[in-house]
PDB file of C-alpha atoms in Angstrom:
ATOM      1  CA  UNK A  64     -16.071 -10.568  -2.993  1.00  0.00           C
ATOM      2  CA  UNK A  65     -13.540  -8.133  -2.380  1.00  0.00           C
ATOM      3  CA  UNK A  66     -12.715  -6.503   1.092  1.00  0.00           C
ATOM      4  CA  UNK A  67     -12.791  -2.926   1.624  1.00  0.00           C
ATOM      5  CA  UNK A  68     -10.736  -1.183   3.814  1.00  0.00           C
ATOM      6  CA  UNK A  69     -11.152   2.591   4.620  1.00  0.00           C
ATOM      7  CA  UNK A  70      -9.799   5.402   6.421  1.00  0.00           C
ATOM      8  CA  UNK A  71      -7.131   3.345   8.163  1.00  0.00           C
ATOM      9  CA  UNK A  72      -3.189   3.938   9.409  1.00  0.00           C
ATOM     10  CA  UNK A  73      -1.197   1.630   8.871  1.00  0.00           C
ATOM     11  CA  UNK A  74       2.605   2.519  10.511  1.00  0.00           C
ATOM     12  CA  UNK A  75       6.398   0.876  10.627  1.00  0.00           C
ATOM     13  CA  UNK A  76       5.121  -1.884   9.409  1.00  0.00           C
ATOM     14  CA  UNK A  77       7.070  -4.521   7.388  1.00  0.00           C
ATOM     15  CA  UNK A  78       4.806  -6.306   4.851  1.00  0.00           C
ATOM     16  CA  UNK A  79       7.904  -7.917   3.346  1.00  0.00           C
ATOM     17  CA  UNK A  80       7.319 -10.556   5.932  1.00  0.00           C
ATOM     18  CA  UNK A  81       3.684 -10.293   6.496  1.00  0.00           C
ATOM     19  CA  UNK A  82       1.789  -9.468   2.990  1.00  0.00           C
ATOM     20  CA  UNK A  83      -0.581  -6.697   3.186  1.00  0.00           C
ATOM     21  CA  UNK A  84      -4.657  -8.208   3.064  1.00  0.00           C
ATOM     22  CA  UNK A  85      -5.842  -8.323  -0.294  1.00  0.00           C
ATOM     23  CA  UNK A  86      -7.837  -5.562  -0.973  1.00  0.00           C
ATOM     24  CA  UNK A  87      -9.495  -2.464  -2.180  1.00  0.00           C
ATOM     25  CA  UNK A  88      -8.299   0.546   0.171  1.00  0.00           C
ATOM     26  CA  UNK A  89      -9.480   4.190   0.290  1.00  0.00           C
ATOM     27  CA  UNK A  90      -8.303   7.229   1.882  1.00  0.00           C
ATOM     28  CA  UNK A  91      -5.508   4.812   4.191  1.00  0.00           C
ATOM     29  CA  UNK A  92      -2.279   6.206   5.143  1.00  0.00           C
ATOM     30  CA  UNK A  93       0.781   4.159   4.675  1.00  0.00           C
ATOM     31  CA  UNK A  94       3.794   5.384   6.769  1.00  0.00           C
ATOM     32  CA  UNK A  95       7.214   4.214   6.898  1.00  0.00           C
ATOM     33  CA  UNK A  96       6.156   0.647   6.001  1.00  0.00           C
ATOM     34  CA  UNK A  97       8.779  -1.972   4.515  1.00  0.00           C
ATOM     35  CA  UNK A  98       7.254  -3.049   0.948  1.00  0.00           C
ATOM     36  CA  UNK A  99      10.593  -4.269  -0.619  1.00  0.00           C
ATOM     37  CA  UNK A 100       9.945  -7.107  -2.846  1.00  0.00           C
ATOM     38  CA  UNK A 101       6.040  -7.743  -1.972  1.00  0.00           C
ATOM     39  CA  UNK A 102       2.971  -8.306  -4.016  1.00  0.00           C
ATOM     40  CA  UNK A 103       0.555  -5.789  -4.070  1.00  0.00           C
ATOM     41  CA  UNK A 104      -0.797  -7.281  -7.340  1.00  0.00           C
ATOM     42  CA  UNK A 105      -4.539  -7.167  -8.217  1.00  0.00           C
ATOM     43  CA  UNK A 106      -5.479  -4.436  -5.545  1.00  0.00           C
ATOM     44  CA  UNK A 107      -6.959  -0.940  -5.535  1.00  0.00           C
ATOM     45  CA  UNK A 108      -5.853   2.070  -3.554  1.00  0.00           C
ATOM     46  CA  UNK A 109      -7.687   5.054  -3.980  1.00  0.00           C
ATOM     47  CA  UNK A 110      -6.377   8.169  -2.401  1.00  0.00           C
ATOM     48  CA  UNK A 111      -3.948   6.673   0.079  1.00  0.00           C
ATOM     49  CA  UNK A 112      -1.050   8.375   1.089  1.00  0.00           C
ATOM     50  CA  UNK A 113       2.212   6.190   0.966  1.00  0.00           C
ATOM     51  CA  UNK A 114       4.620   8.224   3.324  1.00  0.00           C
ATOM     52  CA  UNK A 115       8.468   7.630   2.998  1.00  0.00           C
ATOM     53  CA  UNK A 116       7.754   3.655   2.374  1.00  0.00           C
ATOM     54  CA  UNK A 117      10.045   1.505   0.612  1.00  0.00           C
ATOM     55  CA  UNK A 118       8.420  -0.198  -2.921  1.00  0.00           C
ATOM     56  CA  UNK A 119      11.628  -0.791  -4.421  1.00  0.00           C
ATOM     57  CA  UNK A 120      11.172  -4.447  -6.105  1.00  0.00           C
ATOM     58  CA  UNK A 121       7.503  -4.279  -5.291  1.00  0.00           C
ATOM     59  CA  UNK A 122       5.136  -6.344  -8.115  1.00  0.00           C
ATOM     60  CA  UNK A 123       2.360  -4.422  -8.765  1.00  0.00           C
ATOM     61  CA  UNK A 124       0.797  -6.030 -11.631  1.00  0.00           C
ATOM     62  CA  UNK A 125      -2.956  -5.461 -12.069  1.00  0.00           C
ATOM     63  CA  UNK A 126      -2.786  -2.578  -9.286  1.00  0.00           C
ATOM     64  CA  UNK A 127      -4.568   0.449  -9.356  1.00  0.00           C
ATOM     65  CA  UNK A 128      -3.164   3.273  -8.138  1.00  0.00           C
ATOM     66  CA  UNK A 129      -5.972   6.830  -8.186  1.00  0.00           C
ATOM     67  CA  UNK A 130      -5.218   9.854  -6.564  1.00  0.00           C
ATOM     68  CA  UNK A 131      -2.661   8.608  -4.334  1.00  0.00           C
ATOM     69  CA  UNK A 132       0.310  10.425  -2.727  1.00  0.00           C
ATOM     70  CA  UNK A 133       3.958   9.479  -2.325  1.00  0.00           C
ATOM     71  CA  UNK A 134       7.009  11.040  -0.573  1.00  0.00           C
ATOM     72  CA  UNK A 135      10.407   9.697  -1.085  1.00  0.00           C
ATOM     73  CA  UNK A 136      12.724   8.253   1.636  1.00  0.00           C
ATOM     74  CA  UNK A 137      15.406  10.557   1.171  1.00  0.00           C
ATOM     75  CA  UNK A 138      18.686   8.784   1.896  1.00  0.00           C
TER      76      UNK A 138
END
């Protein structure tokens, strides 16, 4: 059974050390969190917002991505 997590903030946080829950997430917002070189495999956002995170190196195999939003750290 999967967990479902909705309508949640999730801020500055670096899941590089701490992996983000397993999980199927809907309508969360994802600000300024560290994903560098995590697994996000085999979980389902729908319409999150990823704002200025970093992803780079991030495995998402098996991920599903719908209607989600992402802004660019600009450096």
């Amino acid at each position: 059974m999967t967990t479902f997590i909705s309508d949640e903030s999730f801020k500055g946080l670096d899941f590089s050390l701490q992996r983000l829950p397993k999980a199927d997430y809907e309508n969360c917002i994802f600000e300024s969190c560290n994903f560098s070189d995590d697994y996000l495999d085999n979980q389902n956002f729908m319409e999150c917002s990823f704002l200025e995170c970093n992803l780079s190196n991030t495995n998402v195999a098996n991920t599903q991505f719908k209607e989600v939003f992402l802004t660019i750290v600009k450096s």
